[in-house]
Coordinates of C-alpha atoms in Angstrom, one line a residue:
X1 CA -6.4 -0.5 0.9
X2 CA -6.2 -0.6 4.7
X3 CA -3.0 -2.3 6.3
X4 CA -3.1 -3.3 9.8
X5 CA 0.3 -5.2 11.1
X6 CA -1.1 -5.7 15.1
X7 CA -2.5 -1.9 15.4
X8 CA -3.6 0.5 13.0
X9 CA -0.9 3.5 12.3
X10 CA 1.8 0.2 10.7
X11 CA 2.4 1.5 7.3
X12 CA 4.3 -1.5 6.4
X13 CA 3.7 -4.6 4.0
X14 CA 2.1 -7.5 5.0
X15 CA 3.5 -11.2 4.6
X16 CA 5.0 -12.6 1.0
X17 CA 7.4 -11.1 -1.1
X18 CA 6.1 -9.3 -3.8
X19 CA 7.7 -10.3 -6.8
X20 CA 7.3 -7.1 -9.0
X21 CA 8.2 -6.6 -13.2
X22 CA 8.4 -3.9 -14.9
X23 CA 5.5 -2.7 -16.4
X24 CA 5.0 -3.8 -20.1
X25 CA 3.2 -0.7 -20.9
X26 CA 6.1 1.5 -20.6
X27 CA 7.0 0.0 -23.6
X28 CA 4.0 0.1 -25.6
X29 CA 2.0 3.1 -24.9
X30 CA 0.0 2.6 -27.9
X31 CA -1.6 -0.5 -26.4
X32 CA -4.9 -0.4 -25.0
X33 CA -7.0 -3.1 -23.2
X34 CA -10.4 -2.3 -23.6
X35 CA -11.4 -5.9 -22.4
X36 CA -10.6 -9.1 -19.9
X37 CA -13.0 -12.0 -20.7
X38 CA -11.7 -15.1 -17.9
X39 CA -12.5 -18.6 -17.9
X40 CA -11.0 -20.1 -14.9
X41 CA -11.6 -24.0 -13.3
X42 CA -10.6 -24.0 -9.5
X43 CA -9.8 -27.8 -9.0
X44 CA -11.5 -29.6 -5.7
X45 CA -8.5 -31.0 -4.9
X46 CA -4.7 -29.0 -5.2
X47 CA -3.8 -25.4 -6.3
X48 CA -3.5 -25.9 -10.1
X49 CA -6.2 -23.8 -12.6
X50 CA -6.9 -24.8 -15.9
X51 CA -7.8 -21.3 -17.4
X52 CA -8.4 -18.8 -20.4
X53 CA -8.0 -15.4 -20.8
X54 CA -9.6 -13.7 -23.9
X55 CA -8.2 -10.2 -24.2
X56 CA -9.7 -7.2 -26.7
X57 CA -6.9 -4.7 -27.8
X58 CA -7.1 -1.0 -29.2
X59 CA -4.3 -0.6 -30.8
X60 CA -3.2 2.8 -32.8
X61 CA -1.2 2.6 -36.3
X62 CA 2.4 3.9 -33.8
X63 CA 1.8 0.0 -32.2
X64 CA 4.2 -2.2 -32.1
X65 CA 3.9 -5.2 -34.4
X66 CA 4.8 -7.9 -30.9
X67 CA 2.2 -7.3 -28.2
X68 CA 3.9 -8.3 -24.5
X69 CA 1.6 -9.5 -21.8
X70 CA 2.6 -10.2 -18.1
X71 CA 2.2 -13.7 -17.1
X72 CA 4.4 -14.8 -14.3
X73 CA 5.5 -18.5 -14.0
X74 CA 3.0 -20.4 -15.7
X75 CA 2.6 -22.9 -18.7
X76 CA 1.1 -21.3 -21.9
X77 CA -0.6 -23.9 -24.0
X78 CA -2.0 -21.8 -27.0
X79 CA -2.4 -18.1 -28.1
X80 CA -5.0 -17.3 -30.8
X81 CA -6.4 -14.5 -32.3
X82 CA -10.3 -14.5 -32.6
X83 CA -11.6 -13.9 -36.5
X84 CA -14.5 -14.1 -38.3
X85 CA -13.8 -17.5 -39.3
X86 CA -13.2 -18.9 -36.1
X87 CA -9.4 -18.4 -33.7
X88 CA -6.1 -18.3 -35.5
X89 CA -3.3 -19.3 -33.6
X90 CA -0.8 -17.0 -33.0
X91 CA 3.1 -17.7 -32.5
X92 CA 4.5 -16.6 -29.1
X93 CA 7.2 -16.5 -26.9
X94 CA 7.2 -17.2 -23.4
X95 CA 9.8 -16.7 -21.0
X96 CA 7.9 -17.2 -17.4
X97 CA 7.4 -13.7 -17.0
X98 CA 6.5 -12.1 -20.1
X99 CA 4.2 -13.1 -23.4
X100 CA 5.5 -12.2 -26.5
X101 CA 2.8 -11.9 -29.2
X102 CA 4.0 -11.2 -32.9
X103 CA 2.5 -9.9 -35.7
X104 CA 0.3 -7.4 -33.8
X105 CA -1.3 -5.6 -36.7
X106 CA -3.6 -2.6 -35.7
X107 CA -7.3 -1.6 -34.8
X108 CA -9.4 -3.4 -32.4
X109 CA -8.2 -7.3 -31.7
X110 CA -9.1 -10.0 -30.1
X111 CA -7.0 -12.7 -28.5
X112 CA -7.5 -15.5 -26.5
X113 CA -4.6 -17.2 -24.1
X114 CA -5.1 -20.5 -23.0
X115 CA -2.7 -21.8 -20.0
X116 CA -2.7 -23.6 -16.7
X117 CA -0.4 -24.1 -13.4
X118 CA -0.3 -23.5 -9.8
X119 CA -0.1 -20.0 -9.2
X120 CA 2.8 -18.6 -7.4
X121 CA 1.5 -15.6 -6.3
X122 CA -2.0 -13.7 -7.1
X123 CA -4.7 -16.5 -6.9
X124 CA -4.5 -18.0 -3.6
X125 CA -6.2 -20.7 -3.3
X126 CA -5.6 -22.2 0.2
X127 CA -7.4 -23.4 3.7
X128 CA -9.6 -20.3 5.6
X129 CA -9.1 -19.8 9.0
X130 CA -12.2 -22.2 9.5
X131 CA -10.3 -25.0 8.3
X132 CA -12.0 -24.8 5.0
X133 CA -10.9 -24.6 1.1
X134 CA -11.1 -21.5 -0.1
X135 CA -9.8 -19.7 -3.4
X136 CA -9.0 -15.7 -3.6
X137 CA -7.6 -13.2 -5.5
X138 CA -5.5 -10.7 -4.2
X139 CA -3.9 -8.8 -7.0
X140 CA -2.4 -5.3 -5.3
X141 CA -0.4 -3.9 -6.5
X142 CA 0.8 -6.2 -9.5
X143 CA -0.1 -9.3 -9.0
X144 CA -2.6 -10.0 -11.3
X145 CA -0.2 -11.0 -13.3
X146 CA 0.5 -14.3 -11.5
X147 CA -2.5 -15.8 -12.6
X148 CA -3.8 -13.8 -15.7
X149 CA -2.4 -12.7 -18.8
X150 CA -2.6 -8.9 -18.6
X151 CA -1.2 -5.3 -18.7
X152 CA -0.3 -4.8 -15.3
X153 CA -0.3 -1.3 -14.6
X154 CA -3.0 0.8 -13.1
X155 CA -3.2 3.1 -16.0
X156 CA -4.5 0.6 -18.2
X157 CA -8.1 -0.4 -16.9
X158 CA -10.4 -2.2 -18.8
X159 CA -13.8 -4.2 -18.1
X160 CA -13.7 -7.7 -16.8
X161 CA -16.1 -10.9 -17.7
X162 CA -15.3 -13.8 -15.5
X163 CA -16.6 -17.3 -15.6
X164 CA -15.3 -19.4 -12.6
X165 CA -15.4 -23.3 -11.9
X166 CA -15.2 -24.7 -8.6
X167 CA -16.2 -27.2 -6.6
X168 CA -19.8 -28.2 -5.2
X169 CA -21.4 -26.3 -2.7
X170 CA -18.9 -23.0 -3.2
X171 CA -20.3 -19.5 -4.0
X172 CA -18.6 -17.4 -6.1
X173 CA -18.5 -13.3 -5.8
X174 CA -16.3 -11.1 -8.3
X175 CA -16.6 -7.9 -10.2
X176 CA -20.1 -6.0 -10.9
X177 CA -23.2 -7.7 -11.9
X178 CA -23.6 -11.5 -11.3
X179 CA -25.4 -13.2 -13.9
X180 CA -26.4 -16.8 -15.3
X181 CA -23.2 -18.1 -15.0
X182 CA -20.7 -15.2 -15.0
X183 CA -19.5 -11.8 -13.2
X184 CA -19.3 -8.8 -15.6
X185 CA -18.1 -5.4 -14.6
X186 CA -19.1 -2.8 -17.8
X187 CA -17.1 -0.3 -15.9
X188 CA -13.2 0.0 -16.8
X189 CA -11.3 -1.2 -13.6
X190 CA -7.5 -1.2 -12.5
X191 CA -6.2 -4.9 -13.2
X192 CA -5.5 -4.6 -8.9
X193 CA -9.0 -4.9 -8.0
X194 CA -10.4 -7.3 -10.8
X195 CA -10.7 -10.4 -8.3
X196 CA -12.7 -13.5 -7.7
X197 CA -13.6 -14.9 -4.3
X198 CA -14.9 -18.6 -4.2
X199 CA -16.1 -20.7 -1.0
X200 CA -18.5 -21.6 1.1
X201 CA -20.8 -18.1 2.1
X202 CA -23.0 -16.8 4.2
X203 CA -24.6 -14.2 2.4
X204 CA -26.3 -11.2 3.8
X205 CA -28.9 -8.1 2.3
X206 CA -28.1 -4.6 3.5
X207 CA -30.6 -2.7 2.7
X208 CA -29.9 -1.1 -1.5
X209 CA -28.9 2.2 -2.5
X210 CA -31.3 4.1 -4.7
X211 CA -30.2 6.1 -7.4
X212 CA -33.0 7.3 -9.3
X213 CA -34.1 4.0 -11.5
X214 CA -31.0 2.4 -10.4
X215 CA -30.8 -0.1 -7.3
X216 CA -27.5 -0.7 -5.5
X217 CA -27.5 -4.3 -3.7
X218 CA -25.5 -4.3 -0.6
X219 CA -24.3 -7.7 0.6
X220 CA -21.9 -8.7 2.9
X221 CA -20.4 -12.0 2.4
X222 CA -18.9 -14.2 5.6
X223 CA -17.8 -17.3 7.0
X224 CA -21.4 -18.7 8.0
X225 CA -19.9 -18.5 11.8
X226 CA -19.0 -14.8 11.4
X227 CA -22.3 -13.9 10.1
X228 CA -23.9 -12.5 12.8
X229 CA -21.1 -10.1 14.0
X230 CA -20.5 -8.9 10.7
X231 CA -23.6 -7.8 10.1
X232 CA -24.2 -6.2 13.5
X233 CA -20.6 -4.7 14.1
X234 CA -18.5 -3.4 11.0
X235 CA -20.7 -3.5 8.8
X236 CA -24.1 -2.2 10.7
X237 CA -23.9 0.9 8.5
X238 CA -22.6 -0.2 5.1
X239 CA -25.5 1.4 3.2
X240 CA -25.7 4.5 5.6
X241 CA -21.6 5.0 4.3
X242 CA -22.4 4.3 0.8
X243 CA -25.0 7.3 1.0
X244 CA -22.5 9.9 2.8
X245 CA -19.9 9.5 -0.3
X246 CA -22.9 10.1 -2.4
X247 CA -24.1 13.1 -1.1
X248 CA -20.8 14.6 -0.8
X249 CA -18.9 13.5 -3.8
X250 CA -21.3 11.6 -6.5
X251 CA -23.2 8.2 -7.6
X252 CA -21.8 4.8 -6.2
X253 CA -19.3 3.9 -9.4
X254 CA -20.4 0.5 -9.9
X255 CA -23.4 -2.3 -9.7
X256 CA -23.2 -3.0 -6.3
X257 CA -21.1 -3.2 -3.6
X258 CA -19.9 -7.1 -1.6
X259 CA -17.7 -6.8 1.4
X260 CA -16.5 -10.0 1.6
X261 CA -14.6 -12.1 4.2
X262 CA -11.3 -13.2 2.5
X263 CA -7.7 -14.1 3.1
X264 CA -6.1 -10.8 1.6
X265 CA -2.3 -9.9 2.9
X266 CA -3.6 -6.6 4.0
X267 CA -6.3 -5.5 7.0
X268 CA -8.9 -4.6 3.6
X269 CA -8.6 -4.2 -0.1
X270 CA -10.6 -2.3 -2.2
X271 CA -11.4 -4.6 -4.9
X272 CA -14.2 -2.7 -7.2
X273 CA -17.6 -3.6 -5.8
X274 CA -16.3 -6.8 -4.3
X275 CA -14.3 -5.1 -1.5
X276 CA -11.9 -8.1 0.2
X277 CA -11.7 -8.0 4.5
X278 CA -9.0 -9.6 6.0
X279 CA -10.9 -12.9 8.0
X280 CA -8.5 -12.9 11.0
X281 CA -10.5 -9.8 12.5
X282 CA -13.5 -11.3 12.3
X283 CA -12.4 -14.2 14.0
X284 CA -11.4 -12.2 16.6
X285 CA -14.0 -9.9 16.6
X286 CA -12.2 -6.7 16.6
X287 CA -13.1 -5.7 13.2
X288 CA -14.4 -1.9 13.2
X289 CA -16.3 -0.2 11.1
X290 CA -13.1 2.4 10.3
X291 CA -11.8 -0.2 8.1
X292 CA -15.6 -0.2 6.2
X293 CA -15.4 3.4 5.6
X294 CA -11.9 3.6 4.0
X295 CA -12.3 0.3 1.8
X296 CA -15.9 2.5 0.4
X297 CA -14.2 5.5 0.3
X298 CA -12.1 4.0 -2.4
X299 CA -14.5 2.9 -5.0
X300 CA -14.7 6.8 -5.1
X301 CA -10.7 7.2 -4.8
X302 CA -8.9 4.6 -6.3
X303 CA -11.0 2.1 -8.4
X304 CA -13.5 5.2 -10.3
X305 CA -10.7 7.3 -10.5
X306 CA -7.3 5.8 -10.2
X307 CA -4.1 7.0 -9.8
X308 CA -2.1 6.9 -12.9
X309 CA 1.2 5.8 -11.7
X310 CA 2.2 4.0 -8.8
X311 CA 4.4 7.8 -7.3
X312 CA 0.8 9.6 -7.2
X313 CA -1.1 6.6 -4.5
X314 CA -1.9 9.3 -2.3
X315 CA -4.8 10.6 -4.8
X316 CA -6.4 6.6 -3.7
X317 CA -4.6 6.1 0.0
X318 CA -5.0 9.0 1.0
X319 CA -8.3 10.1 -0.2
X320 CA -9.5 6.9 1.0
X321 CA -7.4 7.7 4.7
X322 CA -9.5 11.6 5.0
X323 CA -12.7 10.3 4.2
X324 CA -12.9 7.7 6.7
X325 CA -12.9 10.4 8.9
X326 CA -15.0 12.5 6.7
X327 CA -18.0 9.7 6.7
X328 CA -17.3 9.1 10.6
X329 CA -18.0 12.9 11.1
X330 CA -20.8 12.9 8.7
X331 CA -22.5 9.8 10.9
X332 CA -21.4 10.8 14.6
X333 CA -20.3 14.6 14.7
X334 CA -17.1 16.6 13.5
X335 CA -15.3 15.6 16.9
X336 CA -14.7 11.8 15.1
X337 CA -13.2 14.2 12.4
X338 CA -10.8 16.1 14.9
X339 CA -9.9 13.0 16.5
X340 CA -9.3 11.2 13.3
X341 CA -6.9 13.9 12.0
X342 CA -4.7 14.3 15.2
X343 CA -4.1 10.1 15.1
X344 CA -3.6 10.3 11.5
X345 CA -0.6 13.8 12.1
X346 CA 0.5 11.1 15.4
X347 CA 1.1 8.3 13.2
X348 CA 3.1 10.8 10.4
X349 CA 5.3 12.1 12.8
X350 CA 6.3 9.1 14.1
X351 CA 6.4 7.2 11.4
X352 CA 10.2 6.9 8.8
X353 CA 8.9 8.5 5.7
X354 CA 9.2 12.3 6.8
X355 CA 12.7 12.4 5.0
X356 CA 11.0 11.9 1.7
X357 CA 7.7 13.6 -0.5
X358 CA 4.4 12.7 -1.1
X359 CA 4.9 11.8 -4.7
X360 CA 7.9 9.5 -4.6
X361 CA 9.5 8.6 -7.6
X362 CA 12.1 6.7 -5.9
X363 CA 9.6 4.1 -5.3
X364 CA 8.1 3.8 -8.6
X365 CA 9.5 0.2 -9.2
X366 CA 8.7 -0.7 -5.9
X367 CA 5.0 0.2 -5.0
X368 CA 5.1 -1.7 -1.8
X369 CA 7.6 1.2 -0.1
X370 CA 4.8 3.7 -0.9
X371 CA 2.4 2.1 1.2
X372 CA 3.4 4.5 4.1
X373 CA 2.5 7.4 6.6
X374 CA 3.1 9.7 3.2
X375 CA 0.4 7.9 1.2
X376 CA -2.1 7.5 4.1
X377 CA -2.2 10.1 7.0
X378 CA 0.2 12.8 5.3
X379 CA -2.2 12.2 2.1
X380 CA -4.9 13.0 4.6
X381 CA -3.7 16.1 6.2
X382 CA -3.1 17.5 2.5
X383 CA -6.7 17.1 1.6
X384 CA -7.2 18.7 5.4
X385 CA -5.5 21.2 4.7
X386 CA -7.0 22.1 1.4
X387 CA -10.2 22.1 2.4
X388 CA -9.0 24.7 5.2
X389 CA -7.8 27.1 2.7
X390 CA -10.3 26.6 0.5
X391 CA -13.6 26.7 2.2
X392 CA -16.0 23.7 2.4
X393 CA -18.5 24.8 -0.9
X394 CA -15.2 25.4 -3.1
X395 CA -13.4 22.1 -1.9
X396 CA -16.4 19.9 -2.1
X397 CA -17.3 21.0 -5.3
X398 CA -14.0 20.5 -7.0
X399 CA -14.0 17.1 -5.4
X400 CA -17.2 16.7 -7.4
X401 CA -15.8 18.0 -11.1
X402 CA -12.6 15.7 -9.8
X403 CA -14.6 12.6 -9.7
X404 CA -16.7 13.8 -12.8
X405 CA -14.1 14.2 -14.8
X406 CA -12.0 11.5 -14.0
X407 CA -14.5 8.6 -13.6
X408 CA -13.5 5.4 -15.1
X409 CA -10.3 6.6 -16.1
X410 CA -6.9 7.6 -14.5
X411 CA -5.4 10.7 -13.3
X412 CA -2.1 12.1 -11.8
X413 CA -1.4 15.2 -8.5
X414 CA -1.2 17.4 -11.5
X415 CA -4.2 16.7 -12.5
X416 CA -6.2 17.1 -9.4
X417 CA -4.5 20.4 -8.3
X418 CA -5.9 21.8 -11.5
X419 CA -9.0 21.1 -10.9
X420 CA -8.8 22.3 -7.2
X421 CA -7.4 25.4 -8.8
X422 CA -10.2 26.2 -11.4
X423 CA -13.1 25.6 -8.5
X424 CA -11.3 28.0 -5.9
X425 CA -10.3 30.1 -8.6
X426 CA -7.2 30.8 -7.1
X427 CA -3.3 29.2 -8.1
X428 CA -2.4 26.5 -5.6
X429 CA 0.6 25.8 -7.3
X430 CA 2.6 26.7 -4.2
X431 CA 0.4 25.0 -1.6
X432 CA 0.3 21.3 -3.9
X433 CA 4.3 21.7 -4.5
X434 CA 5.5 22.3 -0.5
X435 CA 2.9 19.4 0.9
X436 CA 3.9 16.9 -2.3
X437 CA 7.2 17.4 -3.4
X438 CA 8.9 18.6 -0.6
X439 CA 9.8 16.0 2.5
X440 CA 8.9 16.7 6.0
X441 CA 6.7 19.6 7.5
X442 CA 7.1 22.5 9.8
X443 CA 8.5 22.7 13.0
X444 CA 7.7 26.0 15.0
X445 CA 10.1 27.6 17.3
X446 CA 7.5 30.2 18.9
X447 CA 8.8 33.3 21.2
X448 CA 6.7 36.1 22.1
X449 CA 6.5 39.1 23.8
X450 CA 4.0 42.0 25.2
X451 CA 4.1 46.0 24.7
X452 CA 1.9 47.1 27.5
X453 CA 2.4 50.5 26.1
X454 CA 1.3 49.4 22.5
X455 CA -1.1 47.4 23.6
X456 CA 0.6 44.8 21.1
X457 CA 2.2 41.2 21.2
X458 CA 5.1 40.9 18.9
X459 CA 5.7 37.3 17.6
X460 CA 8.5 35.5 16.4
X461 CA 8.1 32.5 14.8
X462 CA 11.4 30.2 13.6
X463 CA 10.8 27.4 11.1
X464 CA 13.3 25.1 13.0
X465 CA 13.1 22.0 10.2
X466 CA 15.9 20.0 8.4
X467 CA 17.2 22.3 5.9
X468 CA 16.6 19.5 3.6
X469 CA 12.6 19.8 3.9
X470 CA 12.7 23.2 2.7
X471 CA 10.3 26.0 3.8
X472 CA 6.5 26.4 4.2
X473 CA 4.4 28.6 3.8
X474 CA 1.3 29.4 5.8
X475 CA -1.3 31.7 4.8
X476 CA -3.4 31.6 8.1
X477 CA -1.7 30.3 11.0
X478 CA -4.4 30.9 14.0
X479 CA -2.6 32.3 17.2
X480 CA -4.6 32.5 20.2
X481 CA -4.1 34.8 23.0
X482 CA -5.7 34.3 26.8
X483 CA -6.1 36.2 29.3
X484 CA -5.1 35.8 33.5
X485 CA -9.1 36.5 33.9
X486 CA -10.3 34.0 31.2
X487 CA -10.5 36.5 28.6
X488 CA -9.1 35.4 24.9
X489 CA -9.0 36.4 21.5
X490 CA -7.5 34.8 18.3
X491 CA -5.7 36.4 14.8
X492 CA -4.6 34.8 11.8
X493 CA -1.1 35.9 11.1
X494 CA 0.7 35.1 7.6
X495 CA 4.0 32.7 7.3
X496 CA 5.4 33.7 4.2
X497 CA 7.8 30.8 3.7
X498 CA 10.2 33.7 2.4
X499 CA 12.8 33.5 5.1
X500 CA 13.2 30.9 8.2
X501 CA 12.1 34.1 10.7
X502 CA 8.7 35.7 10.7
X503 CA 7.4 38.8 12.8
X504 CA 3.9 39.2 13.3
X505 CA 2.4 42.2 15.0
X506 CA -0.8 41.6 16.7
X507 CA -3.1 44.1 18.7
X508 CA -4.4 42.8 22.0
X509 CA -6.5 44.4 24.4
X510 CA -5.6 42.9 27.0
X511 CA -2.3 41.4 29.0
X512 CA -2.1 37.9 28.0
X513 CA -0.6 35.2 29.8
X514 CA -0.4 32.5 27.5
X515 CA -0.1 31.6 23.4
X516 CA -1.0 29.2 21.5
X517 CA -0.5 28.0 18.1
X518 CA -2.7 26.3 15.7
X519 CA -5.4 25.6 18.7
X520 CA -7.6 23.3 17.0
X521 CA -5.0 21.7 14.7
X522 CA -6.0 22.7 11.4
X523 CA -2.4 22.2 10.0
X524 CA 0.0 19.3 10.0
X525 CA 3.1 21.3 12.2
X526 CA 4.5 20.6 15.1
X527 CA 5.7 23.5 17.7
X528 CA 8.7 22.5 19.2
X529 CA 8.5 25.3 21.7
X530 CA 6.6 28.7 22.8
X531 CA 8.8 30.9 24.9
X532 CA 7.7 34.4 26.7
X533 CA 10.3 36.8 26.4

């Protein structure tokens, strides 16, 4: 998801109060949805559905005997359970927030929800900036529930079948495959992406993806007077990005791949292969194609493997944050990359998070406060950094066994630093620990000073930090020496993270006049001062 409030570099929510519940799988972790089958009826006229919601459980013999659904202030008409001989009605208990199923039994089930109402949040069906009716959904981060009966976490994903009435003349996009008369996505999804879009379209062919016998469609669906500059601005290179993430990480996730004009709260939202634009850029047409490359990058990062609670985003946000710089290199040159990581370290340091980690279990209840310069930029710099340390083959091919491993399923930090771990061969523990669980990064105080006779420039350098953020280490911090006649050579020197003070010894064969730190800004530090003594 990309939020833009005015300029990009806002980590803040957009519009709306979030109404958020806790999630009714903490309670029963022996639930499973395997399956959402949705029948919804958008209504020409008004914001009330008529809809259905047919739901296939796994449940182990440790299950509860009441099953508890989210469903958030609508009117429940019937619950049944689907049998051999036809649906059994279930009893139930409502209570505007929460459905209350008993006598749950065990094994695989099947039940079916039917219920109507104007949804309060979730489904917005509403008037486009064209001044025409439109319906969307817009689910992040639990919303779903607003306007379908579900288990709204992200660690319970399941596939989604949706059927969708609406008026004459509309077009309808959703998850994965379209067919006759429905949308079917055979890949499990978080419930935050399964979506439906309905209106009137323009829609455009990109030229497909080819993956061996499989063809990827790419289509990019507009407001018929935003057509045009769609097609030729943002997304000019939609299939070109597709093939980058390919090449680099692994096969596009899912069927195909819509970017669609929409009224989402945020700048983009990576719905799985029906990615959801925000239409007031397109109006203005100041939509760019960075936007493009973040909401791909996340079919990767975020909907094929998804963070398994809301305190470890950064494995989506930020992942999806470094490889819109990654593609943008891959496309126009690693100068897009450089650029790309000193905006993203600009818009950390500047930003109100740096007294708090990565992985932030303070906001657990509250996922909105974790979209923020932690999730995005400082999610970033940690993959940056990694990479750095571990070399491109090693760091790209544990990305690889990452998204291998974890496809269609969830994962946590812990889970992707082991990986990382086993393709460097080496124990990161220390690296994953300072960058995600500790607040803040370093701050350099700098002093140094030259032995002519030794031939030698002794360094001092001062982690000057809050106490409160701790210490870092920093296994190859690149100093750079010059010369008065031009002349300059570079060393690596070790920050142990032992002590605040380090000394580093370098020889230098010449006098130099000037030191630098961290030249090409490999690492997210800033040096608050270099001082000749």
């Amino acid at each position: 998801m990309r939020k833009t409030v005015g300029t990009r570099g806002r980590w803040a929510a957009i519009g709306g109060t979030l109404l958020l519940a806790t999630p009714v799988m903490a309670q029963q972790p022996s639930v499973n949805v395997e399956s959402y089958g949705l029948v919804v009826s958008i209504p020409d006229t008004g914001t009330a559905i008529a809809a259905s919601a047919f739901i296939r459980l796994r449940k182990s013999q440790a299950a509860p005997d009441t099953l508890r659904l989210d469903l958030v202030d609508m009117t429940v008409d019937s619950v049944c359970e689907l049998r051999v001989q036809g649906c059994a009605r279930l009893p139930f208990r409502y209570d505007g927030r929460s459905l209350a199923l008993a006598g749950a039994g065990t094994g695989p089930r099947g039940i079916r929800v039917f219920y109507r109402g104007t949804p309060s949040d979730g489904l917005i069906i509403s008037t486009n900036v064209r001044g025409r009716r439109v319906a969307f959904a817009d689910n992040w981060p639990e919303r779903a529930r607003f306007w379908v009966p579900t288990v709204d976490h992200p660690f319970d994903k399941a596939t989604v079948r949706v059927f969708v009435s609406a008026p004459k003349n509309w077009r309808i996009v959703a998850n994965g495959k379209r067919g006759a008369v429905s949308w079917s996505e055979s890949h499990p999804i978080p419930t935050y992406t399964m979506v439906i879009g309905a209106g009137e379209f323009a829609v455009s062919t990109h030229r497909p993806v080819i993956n061996g016998r499989d063809t990827i469609p790419i289509e990019v669906w507009t407001y018929a007077e935003d057509s045009a500059f769609a097609d030729s601005v943002p997304f000019r290179r939609a299939t070109e990005i597709v093939e980058v993430m390919q090449r680099l990480i692994g096969p596009f996730p899912y069927e195909k791949l819509a970017h669609v004009q929409s009224s989402t709260k945020f700048g983009g939202m990576e719905n799985s292969s029906a990615i959801f634009y925000a239409e007031k850029p397109y109006i203005e047409r100041r939509m760019g194609e960075g936007v493009v490359r973040h909401e791909t990058a996340h079919q990767w990062f975020g909907d094929a493997v998804t963070e398994r609670d809301w305190p470890h985003l950064w494995l989506s946000e930020g992942f999806a944050t470094y490889f819109d710089g990654v593609i943008a290199a891959a496309l126009d040159g690693d100068l897009t990359l450089a650029t790309h990581m000193k905006k993203s370290a600009e818009d950390y340091f500047a930003s109100d998070v740096t007294d708090r980690p990565i992985v932030d279990s303070g906001f657990a209840a509250d996922p909105i406060k974790l979209l923020n310069a932690n999730s995005y930029p400082k999610g970033a710099w940690v993959l940056h950094m990694l990479r750095g340390l571990m070399g491109d083959s090693a760091f790209f091919r544990g990305l690889r066994t990452y998204y291998r491993t974890y496809r269609d399923s969830t994962a946590t930090s812990e889970d992707f630093q082991h990986v990382m771990d086993k393709a460097a061969k080496a124990d990161f523990g220390w690296f994953f620990h300072q960058w995600l669980y500790q607040p803040g990064y370093p701050q350099l105080d700098v002093t140094w000073r030259y032995d002519a006779g030794a031939g030698r420039v002794d360094v001092g350098i001062t982690q000057r930090q809050k106490p409160e953020w701790g210490l870092f280490r920093l296994p190859a911090l690149t100093l750079e020496f010059r010369g008065a006649d031009g002349a300059t050579m570079r060393r690596e020197v070790v920050v142990t993270g032992a002590g605040r003070e380090t000394l580093a010894r370098v020889d230098v064969p010449f006098a130099p006049v000037e030191v630098r730190v961290d030249p090409d800004g490999k690492l997210l530090l800033k040096v608050i001062a270099i001082d000749r003594r």
